[in-house]
Coordinates of C-alpha atoms in Angstrom, one line a residue:
M1 CA -16.3 -16.2 -27.5
F2 CA -19.8 -16.0 -25.9
Y3 CA -22.0 -13.6 -24.1
A4 CA -23.3 -14.2 -20.6
D5 CA -26.0 -12.5 -18.6
L6 CA -25.5 -13.6 -15.0
H7 CA -28.2 -11.7 -13.1
I8 CA -32.0 -11.9 -13.9
H9 CA -35.2 -12.5 -12.0
S10 CA -38.0 -15.1 -12.3
K11 CA -41.7 -14.6 -12.2
F12 CA -41.5 -15.2 -8.5
S13 CA -39.8 -11.8 -7.8
R14 CA -41.7 -8.7 -7.1
A15 CA -42.4 -6.3 -10.0
T16 CA -41.4 -9.0 -12.5
S17 CA -43.2 -10.2 -15.6
K18 CA -45.2 -13.4 -15.4
D19 CA -43.4 -14.3 -18.6
M20 CA -40.1 -14.8 -16.9
N21 CA -40.2 -18.5 -17.0
L22 CA -37.4 -20.8 -18.2
E23 CA -39.0 -21.4 -21.6
T24 CA -39.3 -17.7 -22.4
I25 CA -36.0 -16.8 -20.9
E26 CA -34.3 -19.3 -23.2
Q27 CA -36.3 -18.0 -26.2
W28 CA -35.2 -14.4 -25.6
A29 CA -31.6 -15.4 -24.9
Q30 CA -31.5 -16.7 -28.4
I31 CA -33.1 -13.6 -29.9
K32 CA -30.7 -11.4 -28.0
G33 CA -27.5 -13.4 -28.8
I34 CA -26.8 -14.5 -25.2
Q35 CA -25.4 -18.1 -24.8
L36 CA -25.2 -18.3 -21.0
M37 CA -28.1 -17.2 -18.9
A38 CA -28.6 -17.0 -15.1
T39 CA -31.5 -18.9 -13.7
G40 CA -32.1 -16.2 -11.1
D41 CA -34.0 -16.7 -7.9
F42 CA -32.8 -20.2 -6.9
T43 CA -33.6 -19.4 -3.3
H44 CA -37.4 -19.5 -4.1
P45 CA -38.7 -23.0 -3.4
D46 CA -41.2 -23.0 -6.3
W47 CA -38.7 -21.6 -8.8
L48 CA -36.1 -24.2 -7.7
K49 CA -38.7 -26.9 -8.4
E50 CA -39.1 -25.6 -12.0
I51 CA -35.4 -25.5 -12.4
E52 CA -35.1 -29.1 -11.3
N53 CA -38.1 -30.2 -13.5
K54 CA -37.4 -28.3 -16.7
L55 CA -33.5 -28.2 -16.9
N56 CA -31.0 -30.9 -17.8
D57 CA -27.9 -31.1 -15.6
E58 CA -25.0 -31.1 -18.2
G59 CA -22.6 -32.4 -15.5
N60 CA -20.3 -29.4 -15.8
G61 CA -22.1 -27.0 -13.5
L62 CA -24.4 -25.7 -16.3
F63 CA -27.9 -26.7 -17.4
T64 CA -30.0 -26.7 -20.6
L65 CA -33.7 -26.6 -21.1
K66 CA -35.4 -29.9 -21.8
N67 CA -36.5 -30.3 -25.5
E68 CA -40.2 -30.4 -24.6
Y69 CA -40.2 -26.9 -23.2
R70 CA -38.4 -25.2 -26.0
L71 CA -40.2 -22.4 -27.9
D72 CA -39.8 -21.3 -31.5
V73 CA -37.3 -18.7 -32.5
P74 CA -36.2 -17.4 -36.0
V75 CA -33.8 -19.8 -37.6
S76 CA -31.2 -17.0 -37.7
C77 CA -31.1 -17.0 -33.9
K78 CA -31.1 -20.7 -33.0
R79 CA -28.4 -21.8 -30.7
E80 CA -27.9 -23.9 -27.5
I81 CA -28.5 -21.9 -24.4
F82 CA -26.9 -22.8 -21.1
F83 CA -28.1 -21.8 -17.6
I84 CA -26.0 -21.1 -14.5
L85 CA -27.6 -21.3 -11.1
S86 CA -27.9 -17.8 -9.6
A87 CA -29.9 -15.8 -7.0
E88 CA -29.9 -12.4 -5.5
I89 CA -30.3 -11.7 -1.8
S90 CA -31.2 -8.3 -0.2
C91 CA -29.3 -7.8 3.1
I92 CA -30.7 -5.1 5.4
Y93 CA -28.9 -4.6 8.7
Q94 CA -27.1 -2.1 10.9
K95 CA -23.3 -1.7 10.7
N96 CA -21.0 1.0 12.0
G97 CA -23.9 3.1 13.1
K98 CA -25.7 3.1 9.8
L99 CA -28.5 1.2 8.2
R100 CA -27.1 -0.9 5.3
K101 CA -29.1 -2.3 2.3
I102 CA -26.8 -4.5 0.2
H103 CA -27.8 -6.7 -2.6
L104 CA -25.6 -9.8 -3.5
V105 CA -25.6 -12.0 -6.6
I106 CA -24.8 -15.7 -5.9
L107 CA -23.5 -18.2 -8.5
S108 CA -23.5 -21.8 -7.5
P109 CA -22.2 -25.0 -9.2
S110 CA -25.0 -27.6 -8.4
I111 CA -28.5 -28.2 -7.1
K112 CA -26.8 -29.9 -4.1
D113 CA -25.0 -26.7 -3.2
V114 CA -28.1 -24.7 -3.7
L115 CA -30.1 -26.9 -1.4
K116 CA -27.5 -26.4 1.4
I117 CA -27.5 -22.7 0.9
N118 CA -31.3 -22.4 0.8
H119 CA -31.6 -24.5 4.0
A120 CA -29.2 -22.2 5.9
L121 CA -30.9 -19.0 4.6
S122 CA -34.4 -20.3 5.4
R123 CA -33.4 -20.2 9.1
I124 CA -32.9 -16.4 8.7
G125 CA -35.9 -15.4 6.7
N126 CA -38.9 -16.5 4.5
L127 CA -37.5 -17.6 1.1
S128 CA -41.0 -18.1 -0.3
S129 CA -42.0 -14.4 0.1
D130 CA -40.0 -13.1 -2.8
G131 CA -37.6 -14.4 -5.5
R132 CA -35.2 -11.9 -4.1
P133 CA -35.5 -12.5 -0.4
I134 CA -35.0 -9.8 2.2
L135 CA -32.9 -11.0 5.0
G136 CA -31.8 -9.2 8.2
I137 CA -28.2 -10.3 8.1
D138 CA -24.8 -8.8 7.5
A139 CA -23.6 -9.2 3.9
K140 CA -20.3 -10.4 5.3
E141 CA -22.1 -13.1 7.2
V142 CA -23.9 -14.2 4.1
M143 CA -20.6 -14.5 2.2
K144 CA -19.1 -16.4 5.1
M145 CA -22.0 -18.8 5.3
I146 CA -22.1 -19.5 1.5
L147 CA -18.4 -20.0 1.2
E148 CA -18.4 -22.5 4.1
L149 CA -21.3 -24.4 2.7
S150 CA -20.2 -24.2 -1.0
P151 CA -16.6 -23.2 -1.5
Q152 CA -17.1 -23.1 -5.3
S153 CA -19.9 -20.7 -5.1
M154 CA -19.2 -17.0 -5.9
V155 CA -20.7 -13.9 -4.2
I156 CA -20.8 -10.7 -6.3
P157 CA -22.0 -7.3 -5.0
A158 CA -25.0 -6.4 -7.2
H159 CA -25.4 -3.1 -9.1
A160 CA -22.6 -1.7 -6.9
W161 CA -23.5 2.0 -7.2
T162 CA -27.3 2.1 -7.0
P163 CA -28.1 4.7 -4.2
H164 CA -30.4 2.5 -2.1
F165 CA -29.4 -1.1 -2.4
S166 CA -25.7 -1.5 -3.1
I167 CA -22.2 -1.8 -1.7
F168 CA -21.2 1.8 -2.7
G169 CA -24.7 3.4 -2.7
S170 CA -25.0 6.9 -1.5
Q171 CA -27.9 6.1 0.8
S172 CA -26.8 2.9 2.5
G173 CA -23.5 1.7 1.2
F174 CA -19.8 1.7 2.2
D175 CA -16.8 3.5 0.9
T176 CA -14.7 0.4 0.5
L177 CA -15.2 -3.3 0.1
E178 CA -13.1 -3.9 3.2
E179 CA -15.5 -1.8 5.3
C180 CA -18.3 -4.2 4.3
F181 CA -16.6 -7.6 4.0
E182 CA -13.6 -7.1 6.4
E183 CA -11.3 -10.1 6.3
L184 CA -13.4 -11.8 3.6
S185 CA -12.8 -9.0 1.1
P186 CA -10.2 -11.0 -0.8
Y187 CA -13.0 -13.4 -1.7
V188 CA -14.8 -10.6 -3.6
Y189 CA -13.5 -11.1 -7.1
A190 CA -16.0 -9.0 -9.0
I191 CA -18.6 -6.3 -8.7
E192 CA -21.6 -5.6 -10.9
T193 CA -21.3 -2.1 -12.2
G194 CA -25.1 -1.7 -12.8
L195 CA -27.0 0.2 -15.5
S196 CA -26.0 3.7 -14.2
S197 CA -22.2 3.2 -14.3
D198 CA -19.7 1.9 -16.8
P199 CA -16.1 0.7 -16.6
P200 CA -14.5 4.2 -17.0
M201 CA -16.4 5.4 -13.9
N202 CA -15.1 2.4 -11.9
W203 CA -11.6 2.8 -13.2
R204 CA -11.4 6.0 -11.2
L205 CA -11.0 4.0 -8.0
S206 CA -7.5 2.4 -7.6
R207 CA -8.9 0.1 -4.9
L208 CA -10.9 -1.7 -7.6
D209 CA -7.9 -2.5 -9.8
R210 CA -7.9 -6.1 -8.7
I211 CA -11.7 -6.4 -9.2
I212 CA -13.3 -7.7 -12.4
L213 CA -16.2 -5.4 -13.5
V214 CA -19.1 -7.5 -14.6
S215 CA -22.3 -6.2 -16.3
N216 CA -25.7 -7.9 -16.3
S217 CA -29.2 -7.1 -17.3
D218 CA -31.0 -7.6 -13.9
A219 CA -33.9 -8.3 -16.2
H220 CA -37.5 -8.3 -14.8
S221 CA -39.0 -9.0 -18.3
P222 CA -37.9 -11.1 -21.2
A223 CA -37.2 -8.2 -23.6
K224 CA -34.7 -6.7 -21.1
I225 CA -32.5 -9.8 -21.2
G226 CA -29.0 -8.9 -22.4
R227 CA -29.3 -5.1 -22.1
E228 CA -25.9 -5.6 -20.4
A229 CA -23.7 -8.7 -20.5
N230 CA -20.2 -10.2 -20.1
I231 CA -17.9 -11.5 -22.8
F232 CA -16.1 -14.7 -22.2
D233 CA -13.6 -16.8 -24.1
T234 CA -13.6 -20.0 -22.1
Q235 CA -15.1 -23.5 -22.1
L236 CA -18.8 -23.5 -21.3
S237 CA -18.5 -24.9 -17.8
Y238 CA -19.1 -23.5 -14.3
D239 CA -15.5 -23.9 -13.3
A240 CA -14.1 -22.2 -16.4
I241 CA -16.5 -19.2 -16.1
T242 CA -15.9 -18.6 -12.4
E243 CA -12.1 -19.0 -12.9
A244 CA -12.3 -16.3 -15.5
I245 CA -14.0 -14.0 -13.1
R246 CA -11.5 -14.8 -10.4
T247 CA -8.4 -14.3 -12.5
G248 CA -9.5 -12.3 -15.5
K249 CA -8.1 -15.0 -17.9
G250 CA -10.8 -15.6 -20.5
F251 CA -12.8 -12.6 -19.4
L252 CA -12.8 -10.3 -22.4
G253 CA -14.9 -7.4 -21.2
T254 CA -18.5 -6.2 -21.1
V255 CA -21.5 -4.9 -23.1
E256 CA -22.9 -1.8 -21.5
F257 CA -25.9 0.5 -21.3
F258 CA -24.9 4.0 -21.9
P259 CA -24.7 4.8 -18.2
Q260 CA -26.7 8.1 -18.6
E261 CA -29.7 5.9 -19.5
G262 CA -29.6 4.3 -16.1
K263 CA -32.2 5.3 -13.5
Y264 CA -29.7 6.8 -11.0
H265 CA -26.9 8.3 -13.1
Y266 CA -27.5 12.0 -12.1
D267 CA -28.8 13.4 -8.8
G268 CA -32.4 14.6 -8.5
H269 CA -35.9 14.5 -7.1
R270 CA -38.4 12.7 -9.3
A271 CA -41.5 14.0 -7.6
C272 CA -40.5 17.5 -8.6
G273 CA -39.0 16.6 -12.0
V274 CA -35.6 17.9 -10.8
R275 CA -32.4 16.5 -12.4
L276 CA -29.1 17.9 -11.2
S277 CA -25.4 17.4 -11.9
P278 CA -23.1 16.8 -8.9
E279 CA -22.0 20.4 -9.1
E280 CA -25.6 21.7 -9.1
T281 CA -26.4 19.4 -6.1
I282 CA -23.6 20.8 -4.1
K283 CA -24.7 24.4 -4.9
A284 CA -28.2 23.4 -3.8
S285 CA -26.9 22.1 -0.5
Y286 CA -28.2 18.6 -1.4
L287 CA -31.8 19.9 -1.2
C288 CA -34.5 19.9 -3.9
P289 CA -34.7 23.5 -5.2
V290 CA -38.5 23.1 -5.7
C291 CA -39.7 21.5 -2.4
G292 CA -36.7 21.6 -0.2
K293 CA -36.6 17.9 0.5
K294 CA -33.4 15.9 0.4
L295 CA -32.1 15.0 -3.1
T296 CA -31.3 11.4 -4.1
V297 CA -27.5 11.4 -4.8
G298 CA -26.8 9.4 -8.0
V299 CA -24.0 7.3 -9.2
M300 CA -22.0 9.9 -11.0
H301 CA -21.9 12.0 -7.8
R302 CA -21.1 9.0 -5.6
V303 CA -18.1 8.0 -7.8
E304 CA -16.9 11.6 -7.7
V305 CA -17.0 11.5 -3.9
I306 CA -14.9 8.4 -3.3
A307 CA -12.7 8.3 -6.5
D308 CA -9.0 8.8 -6.2
R309 CA -8.3 9.3 -9.9
P310 CA -9.5 12.0 -12.4
A311 CA -12.3 11.4 -14.9
G312 CA -10.9 9.9 -18.1
F313 CA -8.2 7.9 -16.3
I314 CA -7.6 4.5 -18.1
P315 CA -5.6 1.9 -16.0
S316 CA -3.2 -0.4 -17.8
H317 CA -5.3 -3.4 -16.9
A318 CA -8.5 -1.9 -18.4
L319 CA -10.6 -4.4 -20.4
P320 CA -12.6 -3.4 -23.5
Y321 CA -16.3 -2.5 -23.3
H322 CA -18.9 -1.5 -25.8
S323 CA -21.9 0.7 -25.1
I324 CA -25.2 -0.2 -26.9
V325 CA -28.7 1.1 -27.3
P326 CA -31.3 -1.7 -27.3
L327 CA -32.3 -2.4 -30.9
I328 CA -36.0 -2.0 -30.2
E329 CA -35.2 1.6 -28.9
V330 CA -33.2 2.3 -32.1
I331 CA -36.2 1.1 -34.2
G332 CA -38.6 3.2 -32.1
E333 CA -36.5 6.4 -32.7
I334 CA -36.2 5.8 -36.4
N335 CA -40.0 5.4 -36.6
H336 CA -40.7 8.3 -34.2
S337 CA -42.7 5.9 -32.1
S338 CA -42.6 4.3 -28.7
S339 CA -40.5 1.2 -28.5
N340 CA -43.6 -0.6 -26.9
T341 CA -45.8 -0.4 -30.0
K342 CA -46.8 -3.4 -32.1
K343 CA -45.4 -1.8 -35.2
V344 CA -41.9 -1.5 -33.7
F345 CA -42.0 -5.0 -32.3
T346 CA -43.0 -6.4 -35.7
T347 CA -40.1 -4.5 -37.4
Y348 CA -37.8 -5.8 -34.7
M349 CA -38.7 -9.4 -35.3
N350 CA -38.4 -8.9 -39.1
L351 CA -34.9 -7.6 -38.7
I352 CA -33.9 -10.4 -36.4
S353 CA -35.1 -13.0 -38.8
K354 CA -33.2 -11.5 -41.7
L355 CA -30.0 -10.2 -40.0
G356 CA -29.5 -12.5 -37.0
D357 CA -29.8 -12.0 -33.3
E358 CA -29.7 -8.5 -31.7
Y359 CA -26.1 -8.6 -30.6
N360 CA -25.1 -9.6 -34.1
I361 CA -26.9 -6.5 -35.5
L362 CA -25.7 -4.1 -32.8
L363 CA -22.1 -5.2 -32.6
H364 CA -20.9 -7.4 -35.5
K365 CA -23.0 -7.2 -38.7
K366 CA -21.3 -5.3 -41.5
L367 CA -22.8 -1.9 -42.0
N368 CA -23.2 -2.5 -45.7
D369 CA -25.3 -5.6 -45.0
I370 CA -27.5 -3.6 -42.7
G371 CA -27.7 -0.8 -45.2
A372 CA -28.9 -3.1 -47.9
L373 CA -32.0 -3.7 -45.8
D374 CA -32.5 -0.4 -44.1
S375 CA -30.3 2.7 -44.7
Q376 CA -31.6 4.6 -41.6
L377 CA -30.8 1.6 -39.4
R378 CA -27.4 1.4 -40.9
D379 CA -26.7 5.1 -40.0
A380 CA -28.1 4.6 -36.5
I381 CA -25.9 1.5 -35.8
E382 CA -22.9 3.4 -37.1
R383 CA -23.5 6.3 -34.8
M384 CA -24.2 4.0 -31.8
R385 CA -21.0 2.0 -32.4
S386 CA -18.9 5.2 -32.5
G387 CA -20.7 6.7 -29.4
R388 CA -22.2 9.6 -31.3
V389 CA -25.4 10.0 -29.2
T390 CA -27.3 12.7 -27.3
V391 CA -27.8 11.9 -23.7
E392 CA -30.4 13.1 -21.1
P393 CA -29.3 11.5 -17.9
G394 CA -31.6 9.4 -15.6
Y395 CA -32.1 10.4 -12.0
D396 CA -33.9 9.3 -8.8
G397 CA -35.5 6.2 -10.4
E398 CA -36.3 7.8 -13.8
Y399 CA -34.6 6.3 -16.8
G400 CA -32.5 8.6 -18.9
K401 CA -32.9 9.1 -22.7
I402 CA -30.4 8.3 -25.4
K403 CA -31.0 9.8 -28.8
I404 CA -29.0 8.6 -31.8
F405 CA -30.2 11.3 -34.2
G406 CA -30.1 14.9 -33.2
N407 CA -27.5 17.2 -31.8
S408 CA -24.9 14.5 -30.9
I409 CA -22.1 14.6 -28.4
E410 CA -19.0 12.5 -28.8
K411 CA -18.5 9.9 -26.2
E412 CA -15.0 8.4 -25.8
Q413 CA -15.3 4.8 -26.6
T414 CA -13.1 1.8 -26.1
T415 CA -14.2 -0.6 -28.8
L416 CA -14.2 -4.4 -28.8
F417 CA -14.2 -5.3 -32.4

């Protein structure tokens, strides 16, 4: 069994840390407990050069970092990290009388395939302008082009429910996969649920029953790697991984954000500090009660609009998932401090060196072993694993807040282990 984060960005993407280089990505993958990492941004010419120069081709569709570029990590975290070639494309276009803004994640099996894809895309837009290029082309046409050039490549709609840039988004999306991809819809094998939704929200749509629900970090900085991930039980090869996504065989489930922590879970208007539930939005006629401007309709509301099943429905094919709070946030709460402080980071690294990588601590480590080191951390991990948290939902680009200690609410949890 291994964890895979299939969607990140490089230092060549906008609003992304300059530390998002292959060396640091590999270092943090080990710290987090991720064994398969996306390269991200293979469409960017300069990033592709770094991929070619710094990675070894393992001959199975995956890559590893050359020894001379490897950075130190605690002994407790050391493992071989594999990379899979990936990119994200932003498609902005008109369809059926509406402006569409759809983001797509692409996985490809070889540099040769990537070069063919990049050559075709470069005829449509400037690939050097951003690690996630913005192209004025129909998402269906992108899929058609990629599958013709590289039949083994895979196209996955990114963060499927985000209001502004997604397949089902309230601002520019579609109601069905078929409306977007038409006759190519059968080649959509998975969607990325995004930080603001989780599997139970997606289970409410019967039309997604054949679709694998993947979760990825979409990291723009090293510390965000692995905040969501996928769990595989396959060989470490491109063919095995993509076959698991196509068929579900060997795909064990996902590790998730609590969706309320995502930036678009609830409706609202950030400029006025207004956060609303779907019911409150409807009562307000979709207008901000402070300034009267249009509210941003969030993921929970959008699911409610197009779902054909009640909340709490669990289909027979449902895969396990586990919701986590990033370890550095847990430590910050215990210390009544921001997770960005030097003190919290030092504590984080001390725990990693003694207990193993972050996923090991959050998901696998025996509570008694954690308690022998830190009793408060033990209690926090126990509460997180059982879903006993307090939530303050995110809205309109503002992250939500998850508190482990306080007036807790029970969250129904499908556990993995």
